[in-house]
PDB file of C-alpha atoms in Angstrom:
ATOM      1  CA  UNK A  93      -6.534  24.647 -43.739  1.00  0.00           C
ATOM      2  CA  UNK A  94      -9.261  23.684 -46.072  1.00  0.00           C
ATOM      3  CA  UNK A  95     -10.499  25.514 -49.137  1.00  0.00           C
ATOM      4  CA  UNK A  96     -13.333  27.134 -49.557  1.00  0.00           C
ATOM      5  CA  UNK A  97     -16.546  27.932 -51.640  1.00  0.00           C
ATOM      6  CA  UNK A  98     -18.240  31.294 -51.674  1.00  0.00           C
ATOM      7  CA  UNK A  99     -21.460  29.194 -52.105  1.00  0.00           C
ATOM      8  CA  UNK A 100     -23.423  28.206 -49.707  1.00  0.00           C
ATOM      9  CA  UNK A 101     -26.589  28.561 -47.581  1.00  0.00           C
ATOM     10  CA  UNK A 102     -27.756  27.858 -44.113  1.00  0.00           C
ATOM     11  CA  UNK A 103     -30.990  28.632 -42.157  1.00  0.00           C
ATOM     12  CA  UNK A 104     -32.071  28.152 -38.565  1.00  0.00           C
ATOM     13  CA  UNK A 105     -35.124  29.260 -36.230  1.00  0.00           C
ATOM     14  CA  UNK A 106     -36.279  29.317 -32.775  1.00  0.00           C
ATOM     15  CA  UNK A 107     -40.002  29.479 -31.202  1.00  0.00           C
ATOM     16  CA  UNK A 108     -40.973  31.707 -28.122  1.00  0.00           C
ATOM     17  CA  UNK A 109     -44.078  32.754 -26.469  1.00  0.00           C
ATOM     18  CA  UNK A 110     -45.014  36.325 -26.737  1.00  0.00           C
ATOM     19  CA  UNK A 111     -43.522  38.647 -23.750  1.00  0.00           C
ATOM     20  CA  UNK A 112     -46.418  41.233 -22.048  1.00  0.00           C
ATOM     21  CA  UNK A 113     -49.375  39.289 -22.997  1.00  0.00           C
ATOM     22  CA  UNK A 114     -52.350  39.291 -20.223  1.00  0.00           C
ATOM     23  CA  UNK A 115     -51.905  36.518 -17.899  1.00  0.00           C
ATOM     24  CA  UNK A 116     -55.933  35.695 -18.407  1.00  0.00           C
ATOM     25  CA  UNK A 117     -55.403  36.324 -22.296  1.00  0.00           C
ATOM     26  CA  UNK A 118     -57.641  33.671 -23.870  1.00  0.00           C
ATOM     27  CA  UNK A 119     -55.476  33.312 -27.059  1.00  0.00           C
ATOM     28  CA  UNK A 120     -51.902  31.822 -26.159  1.00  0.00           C
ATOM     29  CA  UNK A 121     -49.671  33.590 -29.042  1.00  0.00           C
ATOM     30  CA  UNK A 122     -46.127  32.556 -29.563  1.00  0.00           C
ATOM     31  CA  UNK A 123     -43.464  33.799 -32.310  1.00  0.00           C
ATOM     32  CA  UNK A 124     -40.831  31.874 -34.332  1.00  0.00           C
ATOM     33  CA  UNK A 125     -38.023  33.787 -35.707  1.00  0.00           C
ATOM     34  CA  UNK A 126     -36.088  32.530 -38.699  1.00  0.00           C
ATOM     35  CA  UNK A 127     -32.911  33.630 -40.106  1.00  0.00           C
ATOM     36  CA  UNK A 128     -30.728  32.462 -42.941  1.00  0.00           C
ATOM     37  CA  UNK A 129     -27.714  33.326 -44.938  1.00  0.00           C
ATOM     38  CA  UNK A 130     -26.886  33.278 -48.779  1.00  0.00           C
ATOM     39  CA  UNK A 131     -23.789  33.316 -50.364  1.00  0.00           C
ATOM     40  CA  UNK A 132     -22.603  33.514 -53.664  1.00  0.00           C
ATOM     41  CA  UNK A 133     -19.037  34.444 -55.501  1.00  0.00           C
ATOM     42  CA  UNK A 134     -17.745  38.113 -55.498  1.00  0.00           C
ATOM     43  CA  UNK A 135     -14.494  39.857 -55.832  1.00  0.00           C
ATOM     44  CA  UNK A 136     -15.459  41.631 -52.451  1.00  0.00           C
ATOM     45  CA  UNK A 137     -16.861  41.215 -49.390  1.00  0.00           C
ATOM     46  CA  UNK A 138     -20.755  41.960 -49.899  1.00  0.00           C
ATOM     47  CA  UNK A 139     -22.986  42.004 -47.444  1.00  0.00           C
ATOM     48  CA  UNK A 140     -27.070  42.610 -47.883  1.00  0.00           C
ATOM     49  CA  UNK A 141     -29.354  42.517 -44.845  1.00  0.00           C
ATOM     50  CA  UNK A 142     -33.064  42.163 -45.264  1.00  0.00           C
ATOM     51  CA  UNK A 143     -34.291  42.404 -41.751  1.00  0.00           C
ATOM     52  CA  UNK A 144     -37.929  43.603 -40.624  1.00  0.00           C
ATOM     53  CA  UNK A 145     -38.215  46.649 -38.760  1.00  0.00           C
ATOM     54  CA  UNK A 146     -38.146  44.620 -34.871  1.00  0.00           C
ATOM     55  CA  UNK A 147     -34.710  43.332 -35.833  1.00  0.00           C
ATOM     56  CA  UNK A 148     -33.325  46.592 -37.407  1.00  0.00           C
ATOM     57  CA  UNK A 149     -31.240  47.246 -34.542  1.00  0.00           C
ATOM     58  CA  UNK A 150     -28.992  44.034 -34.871  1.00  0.00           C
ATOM     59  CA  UNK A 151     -27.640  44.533 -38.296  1.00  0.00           C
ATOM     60  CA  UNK A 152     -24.602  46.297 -36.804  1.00  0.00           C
ATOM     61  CA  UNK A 153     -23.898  43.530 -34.556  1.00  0.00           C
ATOM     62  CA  UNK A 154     -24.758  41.275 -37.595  1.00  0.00           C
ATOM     63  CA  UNK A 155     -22.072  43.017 -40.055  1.00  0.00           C
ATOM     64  CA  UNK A 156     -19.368  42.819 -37.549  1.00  0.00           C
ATOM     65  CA  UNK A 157     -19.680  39.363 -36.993  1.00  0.00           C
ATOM     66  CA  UNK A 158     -20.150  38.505 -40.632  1.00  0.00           C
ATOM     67  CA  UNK A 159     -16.716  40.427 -41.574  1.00  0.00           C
ATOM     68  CA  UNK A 160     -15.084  38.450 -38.521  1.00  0.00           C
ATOM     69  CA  UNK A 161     -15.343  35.392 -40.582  1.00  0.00           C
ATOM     70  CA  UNK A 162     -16.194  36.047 -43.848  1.00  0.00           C
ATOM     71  CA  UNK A 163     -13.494  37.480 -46.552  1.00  0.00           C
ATOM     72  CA  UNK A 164     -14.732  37.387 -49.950  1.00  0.00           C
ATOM     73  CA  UNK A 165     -18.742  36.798 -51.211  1.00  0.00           C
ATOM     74  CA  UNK A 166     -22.146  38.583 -51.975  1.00  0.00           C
ATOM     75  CA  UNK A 167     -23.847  37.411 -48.880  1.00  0.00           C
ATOM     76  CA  UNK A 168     -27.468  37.748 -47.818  1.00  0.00           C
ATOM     77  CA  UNK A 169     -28.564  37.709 -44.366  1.00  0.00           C
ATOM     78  CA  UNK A 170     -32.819  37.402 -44.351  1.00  0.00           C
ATOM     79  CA  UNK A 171     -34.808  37.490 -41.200  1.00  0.00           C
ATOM     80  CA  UNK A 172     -38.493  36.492 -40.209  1.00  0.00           C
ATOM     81  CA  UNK A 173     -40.704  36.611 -37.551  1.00  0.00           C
ATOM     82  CA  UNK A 174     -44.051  34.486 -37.790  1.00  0.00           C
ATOM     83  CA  UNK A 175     -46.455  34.306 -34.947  1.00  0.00           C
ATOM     84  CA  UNK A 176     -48.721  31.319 -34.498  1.00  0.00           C
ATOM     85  CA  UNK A 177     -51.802  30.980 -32.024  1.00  0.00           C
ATOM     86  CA  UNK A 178     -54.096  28.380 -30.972  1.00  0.00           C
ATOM     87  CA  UNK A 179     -57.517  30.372 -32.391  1.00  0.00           C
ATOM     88  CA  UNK A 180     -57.767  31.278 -35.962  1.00  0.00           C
ATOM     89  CA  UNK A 181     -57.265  34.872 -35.189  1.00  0.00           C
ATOM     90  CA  UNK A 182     -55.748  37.095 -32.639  1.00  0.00           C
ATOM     91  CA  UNK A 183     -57.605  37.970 -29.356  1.00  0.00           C
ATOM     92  CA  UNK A 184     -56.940  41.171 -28.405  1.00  0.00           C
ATOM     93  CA  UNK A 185     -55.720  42.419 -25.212  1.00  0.00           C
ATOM     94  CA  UNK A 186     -57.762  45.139 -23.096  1.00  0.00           C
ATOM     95  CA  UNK A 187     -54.992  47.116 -22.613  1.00  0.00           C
ATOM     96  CA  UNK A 188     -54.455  47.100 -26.352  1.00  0.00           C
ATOM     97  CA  UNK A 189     -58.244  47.915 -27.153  1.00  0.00           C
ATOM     98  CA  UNK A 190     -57.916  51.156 -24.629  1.00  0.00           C
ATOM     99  CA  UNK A 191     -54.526  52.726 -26.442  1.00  0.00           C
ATOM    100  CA  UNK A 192     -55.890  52.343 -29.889  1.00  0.00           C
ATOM    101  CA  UNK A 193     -59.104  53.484 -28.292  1.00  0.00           C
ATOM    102  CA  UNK A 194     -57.324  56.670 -26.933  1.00  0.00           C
ATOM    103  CA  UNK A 195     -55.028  56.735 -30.349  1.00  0.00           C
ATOM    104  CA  UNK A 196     -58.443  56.929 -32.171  1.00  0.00           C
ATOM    105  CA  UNK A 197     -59.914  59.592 -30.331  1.00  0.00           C
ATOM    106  CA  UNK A 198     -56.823  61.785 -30.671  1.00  0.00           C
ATOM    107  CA  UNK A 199     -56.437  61.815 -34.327  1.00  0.00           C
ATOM    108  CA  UNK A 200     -60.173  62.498 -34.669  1.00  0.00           C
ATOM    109  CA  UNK A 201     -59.446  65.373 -32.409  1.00  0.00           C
ATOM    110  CA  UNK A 202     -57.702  66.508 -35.083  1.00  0.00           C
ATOM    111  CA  UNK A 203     -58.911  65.193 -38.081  1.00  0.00           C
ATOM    112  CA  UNK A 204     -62.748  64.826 -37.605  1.00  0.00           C
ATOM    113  CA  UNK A 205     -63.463  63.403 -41.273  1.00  0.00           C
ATOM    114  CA  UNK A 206     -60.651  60.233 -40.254  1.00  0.00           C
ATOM    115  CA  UNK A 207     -62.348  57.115 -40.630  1.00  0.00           C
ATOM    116  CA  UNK A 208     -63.089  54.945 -37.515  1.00  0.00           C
ATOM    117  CA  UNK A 209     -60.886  51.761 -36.716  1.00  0.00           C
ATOM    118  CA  UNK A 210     -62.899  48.938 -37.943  1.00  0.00           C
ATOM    119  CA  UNK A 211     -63.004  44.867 -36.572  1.00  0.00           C
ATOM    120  CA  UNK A 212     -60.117  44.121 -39.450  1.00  0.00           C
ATOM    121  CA  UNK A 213     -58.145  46.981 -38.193  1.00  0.00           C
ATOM    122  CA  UNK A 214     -58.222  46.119 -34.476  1.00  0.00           C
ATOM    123  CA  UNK A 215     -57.368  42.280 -35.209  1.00  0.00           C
ATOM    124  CA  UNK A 216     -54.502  43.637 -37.758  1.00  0.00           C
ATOM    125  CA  UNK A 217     -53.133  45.345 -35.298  1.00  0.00           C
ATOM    126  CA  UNK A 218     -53.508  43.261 -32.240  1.00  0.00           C
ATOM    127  CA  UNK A 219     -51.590  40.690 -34.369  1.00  0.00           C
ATOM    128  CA  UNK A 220     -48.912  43.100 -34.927  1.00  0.00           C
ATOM    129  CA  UNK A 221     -48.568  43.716 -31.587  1.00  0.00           C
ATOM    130  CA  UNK A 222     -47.976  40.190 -30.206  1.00  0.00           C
ATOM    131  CA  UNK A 223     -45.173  39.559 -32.702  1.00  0.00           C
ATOM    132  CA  UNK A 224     -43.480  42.960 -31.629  1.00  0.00           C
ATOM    133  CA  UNK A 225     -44.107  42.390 -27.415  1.00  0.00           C
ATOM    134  CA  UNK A 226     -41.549  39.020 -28.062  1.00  0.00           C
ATOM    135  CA  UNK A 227     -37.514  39.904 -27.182  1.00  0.00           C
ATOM    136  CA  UNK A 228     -35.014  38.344 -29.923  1.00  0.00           C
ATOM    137  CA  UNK A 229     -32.354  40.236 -28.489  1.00  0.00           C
ATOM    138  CA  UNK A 230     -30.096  37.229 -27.255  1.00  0.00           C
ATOM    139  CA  UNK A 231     -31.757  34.667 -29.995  1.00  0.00           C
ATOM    140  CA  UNK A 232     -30.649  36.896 -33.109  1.00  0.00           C
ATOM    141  CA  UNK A 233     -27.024  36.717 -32.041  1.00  0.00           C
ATOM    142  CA  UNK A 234     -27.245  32.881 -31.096  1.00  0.00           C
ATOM    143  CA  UNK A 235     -28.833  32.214 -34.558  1.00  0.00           C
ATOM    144  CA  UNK A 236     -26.497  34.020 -36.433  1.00  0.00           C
ATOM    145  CA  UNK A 237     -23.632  32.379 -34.923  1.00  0.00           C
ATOM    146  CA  UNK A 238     -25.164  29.233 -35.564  1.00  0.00           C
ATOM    147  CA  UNK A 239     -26.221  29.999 -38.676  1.00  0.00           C
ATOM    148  CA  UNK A 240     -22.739  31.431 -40.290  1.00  0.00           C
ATOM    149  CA  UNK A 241     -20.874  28.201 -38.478  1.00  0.00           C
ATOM    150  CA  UNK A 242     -23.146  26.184 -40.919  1.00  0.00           C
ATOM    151  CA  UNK A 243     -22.827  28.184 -43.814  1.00  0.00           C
ATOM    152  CA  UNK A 244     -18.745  28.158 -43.462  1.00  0.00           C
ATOM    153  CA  UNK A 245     -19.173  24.097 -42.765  1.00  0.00           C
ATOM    154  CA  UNK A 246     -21.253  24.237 -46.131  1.00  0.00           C
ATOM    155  CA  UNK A 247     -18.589  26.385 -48.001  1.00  0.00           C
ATOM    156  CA  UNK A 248     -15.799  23.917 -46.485  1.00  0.00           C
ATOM    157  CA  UNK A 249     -17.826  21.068 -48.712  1.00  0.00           C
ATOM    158  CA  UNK A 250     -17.959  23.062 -51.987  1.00  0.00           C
ATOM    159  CA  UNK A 251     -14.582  23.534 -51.784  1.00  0.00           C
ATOM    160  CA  UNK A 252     -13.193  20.647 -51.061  1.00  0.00           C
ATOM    161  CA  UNK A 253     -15.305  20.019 -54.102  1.00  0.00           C
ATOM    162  CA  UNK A 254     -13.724  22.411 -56.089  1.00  0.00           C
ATOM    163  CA  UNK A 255     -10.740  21.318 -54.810  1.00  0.00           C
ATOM    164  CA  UNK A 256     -10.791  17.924 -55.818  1.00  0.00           C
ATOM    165  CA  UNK A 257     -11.971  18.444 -59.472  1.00  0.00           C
ATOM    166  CA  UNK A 258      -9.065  21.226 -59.534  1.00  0.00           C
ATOM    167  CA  UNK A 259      -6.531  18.242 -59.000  1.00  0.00           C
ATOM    168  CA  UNK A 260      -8.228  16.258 -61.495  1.00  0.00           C
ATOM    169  CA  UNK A 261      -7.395  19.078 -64.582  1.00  0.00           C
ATOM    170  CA  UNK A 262      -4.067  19.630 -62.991  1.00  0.00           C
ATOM    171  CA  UNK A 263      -3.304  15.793 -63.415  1.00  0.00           C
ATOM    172  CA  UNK A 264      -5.046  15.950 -66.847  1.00  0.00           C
ATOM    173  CA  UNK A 265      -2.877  19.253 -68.005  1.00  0.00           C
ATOM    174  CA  UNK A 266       0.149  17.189 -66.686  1.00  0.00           C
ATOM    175  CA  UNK A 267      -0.680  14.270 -69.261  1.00  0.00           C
ATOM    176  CA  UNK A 268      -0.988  16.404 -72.202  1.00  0.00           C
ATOM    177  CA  UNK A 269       2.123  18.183 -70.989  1.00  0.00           C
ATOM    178  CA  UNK A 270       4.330  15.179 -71.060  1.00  0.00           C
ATOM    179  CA  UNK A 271       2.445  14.510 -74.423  1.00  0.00           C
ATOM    180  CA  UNK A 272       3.765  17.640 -76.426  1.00  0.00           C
ATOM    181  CA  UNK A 273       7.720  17.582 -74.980  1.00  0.00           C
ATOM    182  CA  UNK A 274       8.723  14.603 -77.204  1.00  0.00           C
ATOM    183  CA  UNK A 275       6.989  16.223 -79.931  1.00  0.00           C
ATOM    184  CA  UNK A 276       9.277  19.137 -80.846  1.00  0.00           C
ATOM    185  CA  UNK A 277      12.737  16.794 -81.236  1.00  0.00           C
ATOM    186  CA  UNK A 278      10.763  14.867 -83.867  1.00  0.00           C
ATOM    187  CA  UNK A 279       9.148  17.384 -85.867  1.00  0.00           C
ATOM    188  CA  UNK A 280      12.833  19.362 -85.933  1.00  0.00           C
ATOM    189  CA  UNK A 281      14.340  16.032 -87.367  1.00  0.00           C
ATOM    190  CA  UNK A 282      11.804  15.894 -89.303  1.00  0.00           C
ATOM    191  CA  UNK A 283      11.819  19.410 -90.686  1.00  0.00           C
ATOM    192  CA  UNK A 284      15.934  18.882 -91.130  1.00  0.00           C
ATOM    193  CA  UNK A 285      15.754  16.332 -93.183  1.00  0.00           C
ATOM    194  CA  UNK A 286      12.919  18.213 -95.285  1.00  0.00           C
ATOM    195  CA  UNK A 287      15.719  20.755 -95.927  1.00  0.00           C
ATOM    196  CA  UNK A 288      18.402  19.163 -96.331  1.00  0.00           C
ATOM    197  CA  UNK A 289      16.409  17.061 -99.343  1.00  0.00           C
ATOM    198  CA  UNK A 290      15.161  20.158-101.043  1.00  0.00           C
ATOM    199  CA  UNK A 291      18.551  21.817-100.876  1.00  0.00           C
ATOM    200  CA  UNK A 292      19.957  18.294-102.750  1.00  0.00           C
ATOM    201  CA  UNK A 293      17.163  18.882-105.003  1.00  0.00           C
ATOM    202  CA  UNK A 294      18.047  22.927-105.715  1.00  0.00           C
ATOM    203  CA  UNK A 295      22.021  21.876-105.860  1.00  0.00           C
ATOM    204  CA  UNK A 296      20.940  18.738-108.645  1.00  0.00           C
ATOM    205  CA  UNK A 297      18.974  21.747-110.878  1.00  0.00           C
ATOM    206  CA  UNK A 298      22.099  24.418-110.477  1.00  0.00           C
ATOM    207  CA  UNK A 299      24.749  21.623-112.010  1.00  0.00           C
ATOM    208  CA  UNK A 300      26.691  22.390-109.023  1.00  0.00           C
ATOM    209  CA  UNK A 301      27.494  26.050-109.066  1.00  0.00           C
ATOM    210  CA  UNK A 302      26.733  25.743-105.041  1.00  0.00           C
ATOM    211  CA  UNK A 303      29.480  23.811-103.023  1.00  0.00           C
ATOM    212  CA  UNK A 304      27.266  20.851-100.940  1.00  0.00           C
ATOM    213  CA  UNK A 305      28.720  22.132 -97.611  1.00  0.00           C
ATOM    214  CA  UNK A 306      27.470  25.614 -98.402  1.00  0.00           C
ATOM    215  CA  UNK A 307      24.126  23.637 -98.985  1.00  0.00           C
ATOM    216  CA  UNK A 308      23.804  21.558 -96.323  1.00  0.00           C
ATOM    217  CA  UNK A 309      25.075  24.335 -93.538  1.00  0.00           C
ATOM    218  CA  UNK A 310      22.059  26.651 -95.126  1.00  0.00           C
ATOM    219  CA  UNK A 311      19.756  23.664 -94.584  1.00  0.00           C
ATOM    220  CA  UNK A 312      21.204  22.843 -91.363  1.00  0.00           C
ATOM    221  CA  UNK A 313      20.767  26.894 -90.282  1.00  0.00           C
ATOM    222  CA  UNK A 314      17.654  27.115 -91.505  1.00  0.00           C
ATOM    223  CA  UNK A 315      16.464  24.372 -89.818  1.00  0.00           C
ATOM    224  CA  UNK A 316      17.741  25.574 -86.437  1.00  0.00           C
ATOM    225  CA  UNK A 317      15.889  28.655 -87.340  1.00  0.00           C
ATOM    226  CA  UNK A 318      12.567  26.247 -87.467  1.00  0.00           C
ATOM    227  CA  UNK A 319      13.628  24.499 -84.314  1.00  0.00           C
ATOM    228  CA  UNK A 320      13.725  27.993 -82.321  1.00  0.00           C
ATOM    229  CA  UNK A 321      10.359  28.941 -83.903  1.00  0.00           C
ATOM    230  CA  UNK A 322       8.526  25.561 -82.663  1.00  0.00           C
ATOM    231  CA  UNK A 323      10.674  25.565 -79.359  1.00  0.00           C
ATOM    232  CA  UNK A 324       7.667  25.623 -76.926  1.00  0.00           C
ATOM    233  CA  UNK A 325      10.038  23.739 -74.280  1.00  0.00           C
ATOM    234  CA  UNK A 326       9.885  27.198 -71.977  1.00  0.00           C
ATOM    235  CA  UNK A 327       6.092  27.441 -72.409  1.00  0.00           C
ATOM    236  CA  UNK A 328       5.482  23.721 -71.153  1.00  0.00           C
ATOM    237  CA  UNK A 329       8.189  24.812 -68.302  1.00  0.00           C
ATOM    238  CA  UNK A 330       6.459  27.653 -67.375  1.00  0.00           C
ATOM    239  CA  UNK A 331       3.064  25.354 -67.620  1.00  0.00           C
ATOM    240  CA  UNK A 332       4.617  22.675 -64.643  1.00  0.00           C
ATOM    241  CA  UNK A 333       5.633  25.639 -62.375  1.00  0.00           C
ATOM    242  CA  UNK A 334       2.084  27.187 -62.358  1.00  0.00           C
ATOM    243  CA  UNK A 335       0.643  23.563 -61.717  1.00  0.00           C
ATOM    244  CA  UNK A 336       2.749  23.191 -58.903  1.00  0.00           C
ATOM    245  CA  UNK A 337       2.167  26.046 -57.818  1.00  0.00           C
ATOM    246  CA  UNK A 338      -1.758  26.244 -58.169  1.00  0.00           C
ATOM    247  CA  UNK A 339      -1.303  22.626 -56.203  1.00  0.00           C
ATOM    248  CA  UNK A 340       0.450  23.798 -53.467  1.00  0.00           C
ATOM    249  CA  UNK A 341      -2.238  26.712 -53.158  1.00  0.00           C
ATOM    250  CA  UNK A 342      -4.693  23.869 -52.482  1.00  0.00           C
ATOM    251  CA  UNK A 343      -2.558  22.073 -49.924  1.00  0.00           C
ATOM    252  CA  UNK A 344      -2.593  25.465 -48.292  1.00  0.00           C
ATOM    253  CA  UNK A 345      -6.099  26.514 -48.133  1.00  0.00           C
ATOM    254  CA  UNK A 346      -7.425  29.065 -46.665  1.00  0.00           C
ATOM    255  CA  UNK A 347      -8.027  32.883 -48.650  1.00  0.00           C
ATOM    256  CA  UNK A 348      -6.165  31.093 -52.232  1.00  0.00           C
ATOM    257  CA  UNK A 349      -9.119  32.706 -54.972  1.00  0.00           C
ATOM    258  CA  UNK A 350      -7.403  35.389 -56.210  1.00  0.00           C
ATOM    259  CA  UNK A 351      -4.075  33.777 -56.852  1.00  0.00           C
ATOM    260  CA  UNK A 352      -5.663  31.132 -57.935  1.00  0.00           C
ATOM    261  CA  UNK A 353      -7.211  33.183 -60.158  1.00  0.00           C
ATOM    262  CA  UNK A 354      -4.096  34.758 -61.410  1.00  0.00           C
ATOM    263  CA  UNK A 355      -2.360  31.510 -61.860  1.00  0.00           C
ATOM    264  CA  UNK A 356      -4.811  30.350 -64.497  1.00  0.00           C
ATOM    265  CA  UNK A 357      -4.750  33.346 -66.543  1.00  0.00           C
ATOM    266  CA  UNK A 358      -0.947  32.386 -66.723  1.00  0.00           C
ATOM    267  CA  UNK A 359      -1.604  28.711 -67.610  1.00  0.00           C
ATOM    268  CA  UNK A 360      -4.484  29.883 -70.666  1.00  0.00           C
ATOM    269  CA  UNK A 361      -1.065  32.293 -71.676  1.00  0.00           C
ATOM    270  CA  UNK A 362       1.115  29.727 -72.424  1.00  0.00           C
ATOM    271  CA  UNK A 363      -1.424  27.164 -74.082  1.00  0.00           C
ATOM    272  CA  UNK A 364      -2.213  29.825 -76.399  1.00  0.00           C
ATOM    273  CA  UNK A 365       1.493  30.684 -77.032  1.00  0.00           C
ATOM    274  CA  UNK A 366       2.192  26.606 -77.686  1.00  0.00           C
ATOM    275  CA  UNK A 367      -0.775  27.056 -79.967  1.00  0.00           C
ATOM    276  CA  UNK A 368       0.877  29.813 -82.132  1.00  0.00           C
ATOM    277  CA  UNK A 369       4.296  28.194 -82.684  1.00  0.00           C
ATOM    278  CA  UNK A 370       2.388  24.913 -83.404  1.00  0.00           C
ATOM    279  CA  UNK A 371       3.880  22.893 -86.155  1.00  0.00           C
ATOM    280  CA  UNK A 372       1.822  19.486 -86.169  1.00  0.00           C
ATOM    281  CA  UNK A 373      -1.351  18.813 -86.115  1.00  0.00           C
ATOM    282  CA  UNK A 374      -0.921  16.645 -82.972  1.00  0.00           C
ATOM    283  CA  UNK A 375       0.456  19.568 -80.681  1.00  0.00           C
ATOM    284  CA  UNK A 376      -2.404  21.717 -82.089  1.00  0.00           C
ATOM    285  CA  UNK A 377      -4.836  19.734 -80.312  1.00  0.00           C
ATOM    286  CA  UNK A 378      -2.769  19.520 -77.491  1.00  0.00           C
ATOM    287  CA  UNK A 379      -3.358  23.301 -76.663  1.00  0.00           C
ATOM    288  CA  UNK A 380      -7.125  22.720 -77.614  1.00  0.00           C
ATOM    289  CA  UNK A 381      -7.041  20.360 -74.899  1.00  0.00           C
ATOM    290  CA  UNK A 382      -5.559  21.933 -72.584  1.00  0.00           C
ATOM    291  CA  UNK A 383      -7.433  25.139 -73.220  1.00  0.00           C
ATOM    292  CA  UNK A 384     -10.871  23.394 -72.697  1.00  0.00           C
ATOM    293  CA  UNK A 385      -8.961  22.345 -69.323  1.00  0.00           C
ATOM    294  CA  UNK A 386      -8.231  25.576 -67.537  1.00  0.00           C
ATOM    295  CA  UNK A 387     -11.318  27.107 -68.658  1.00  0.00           C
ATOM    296  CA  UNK A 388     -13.053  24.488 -67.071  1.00  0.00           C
ATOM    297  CA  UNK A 389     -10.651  25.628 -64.237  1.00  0.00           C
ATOM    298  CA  UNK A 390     -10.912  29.207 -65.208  1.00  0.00           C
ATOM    299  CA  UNK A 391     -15.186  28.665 -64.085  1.00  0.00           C
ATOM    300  CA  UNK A 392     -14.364  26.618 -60.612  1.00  0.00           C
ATOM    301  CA  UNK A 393     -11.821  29.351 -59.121  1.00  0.00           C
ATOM    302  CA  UNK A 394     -14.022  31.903 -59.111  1.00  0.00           C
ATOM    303  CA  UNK A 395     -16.333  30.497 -56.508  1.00  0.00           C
ATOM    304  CA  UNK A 396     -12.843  29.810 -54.390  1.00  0.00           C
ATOM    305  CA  UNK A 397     -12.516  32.263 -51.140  1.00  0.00           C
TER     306      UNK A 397
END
């Protein structure tokens, strides 16, 4: 199963002509209806619709089959209808000049000081009307299936994106991993013999009131002491695990953000321990390193499903 992105996009559209128009209507009218779909990274599931008032009906239909394939993302669902005709403006209909002729004289019925319907208003109008006489009810669910099976194959690219700059730090965290082991054995030799020379120095200035064994088992214990404090051979265990582990997450695929997410707060826990208990210079930057590494990582997995 692949891995995948909560990024992505997709868009599609379809054209119609205009249902109920007047067969000797001099004006031929048709509608296009576009709808895409946004996503970006979430913890949840969030879904926005932004649908004009002819489509308002479908967003139930919409949400279910959103949540059907969709687990984690803020996702945007936006919806259009243009109409298009072959004159510059609309021609209305004489069945639409006699309701709004009817409409007109009922409100001023009421309301004798309401302003008449100018030109603007009819065309205005008549416009709206052609766009609303058009039936999307089978083409919104056909372009929002097509549209979300785009938007997962786009999601499907960003992650195996993701994915394969993932295995790139894990290979790089590897490196500096097999980098730092060799380095504890040598700095506790080194440290031993730093003892065991100052203790030959401290038994030279007492004129031997110390026996040398009782020296050189202090030195030895205190430098076991060291070795214990510097011992980072558990951290750089613990490290491996987690990069197997995050590894075998993206073999897997599938819904792998949020323990992928949880794996790399473990990894940035034991660079920074191997950064406290850091006796050299060298395995300082080590943990520098491989900080910079898993926050790079840290950035990537949470765009992961």
């Amino acid at each position: 199963m692949p891995v995948y992105s909560m990024t992505g996009y997709a868009s599609t559209q379809r054209s119609a002509a205009a249902a109920g128009s007047d067969a000797d209507a001099r004006s031929h009218t048709s509608s296009r209806l576009g709808l895409e779909i946004r996503s970006v990274n979430s913890r949840f599931l969030d879904l926005t619709f932004r649908l004009p008032e002819e489509l308002r009906q479908h967003e139930p239909a919409l949400r279910e089959l959103l949540t059907a394939r969709l687990k984690r993302g803020k996702v945007e669902v936006r919806a259009a209808i243009e109409s298009s005709s072959s004159n510059l403006l609309p021609d209305p209909s004489p069945r639409l000049l006699q309701r709004l002729n009817a409409l007109q004289d009922g409100v001023r019925a009421w309301l004798p000081d309401a302003a008449a319907l100018s030109v603007a208003d009819v065309i205005r109008l008549s416009a709206t009307d052609s766009t609303t006489d058009t039936d999307w009810s089978g083409a919104v669910a056909q372009l929002a299936d097509q549209a979300l099976k785009d938007l997962l194959a786009a999601r499907e690219r960003e992650g195996e994106r993701l994915a394969v700059m993932l295995r790139d730090r894990l290979m790089q965290l590897r490196a500096l991993a097999q980098q730092a082991g060799p380095l504890v054995p040598q700095l506790v030799e080194q440290q031993r013999n730093r003892f065991v020379e100052r203790w030959k120095e401290a038994m030279a200035l007492a004129e031997g009131t110390a026996l040398p064994e009782a020296a050189q088992d202090r030195a030895l214990t205190e430098a076991t002491a060291f070795a214990i404090r510097i011992d980072v051979a558990e951290e750089l265990t613990r490290l491996a695990s987690h990069l197997d582990e995050i590894e075998r997450l993206l073999a897997k695929g599938g819904e792998v953000g949020k323990r992928l997410d949880f794996l790399i707060q473990e990894l940035h826990r034991e660079a920074n321990t191997m950064g406290s208990k850091s006796a050299a210079l060298e395995l300082t930057r080590i943990s520098v390193d491989m900080k910079v590494l898993i926050e790079q990582m840290r950035e990537q997995v949470q765009n992961i499903e």
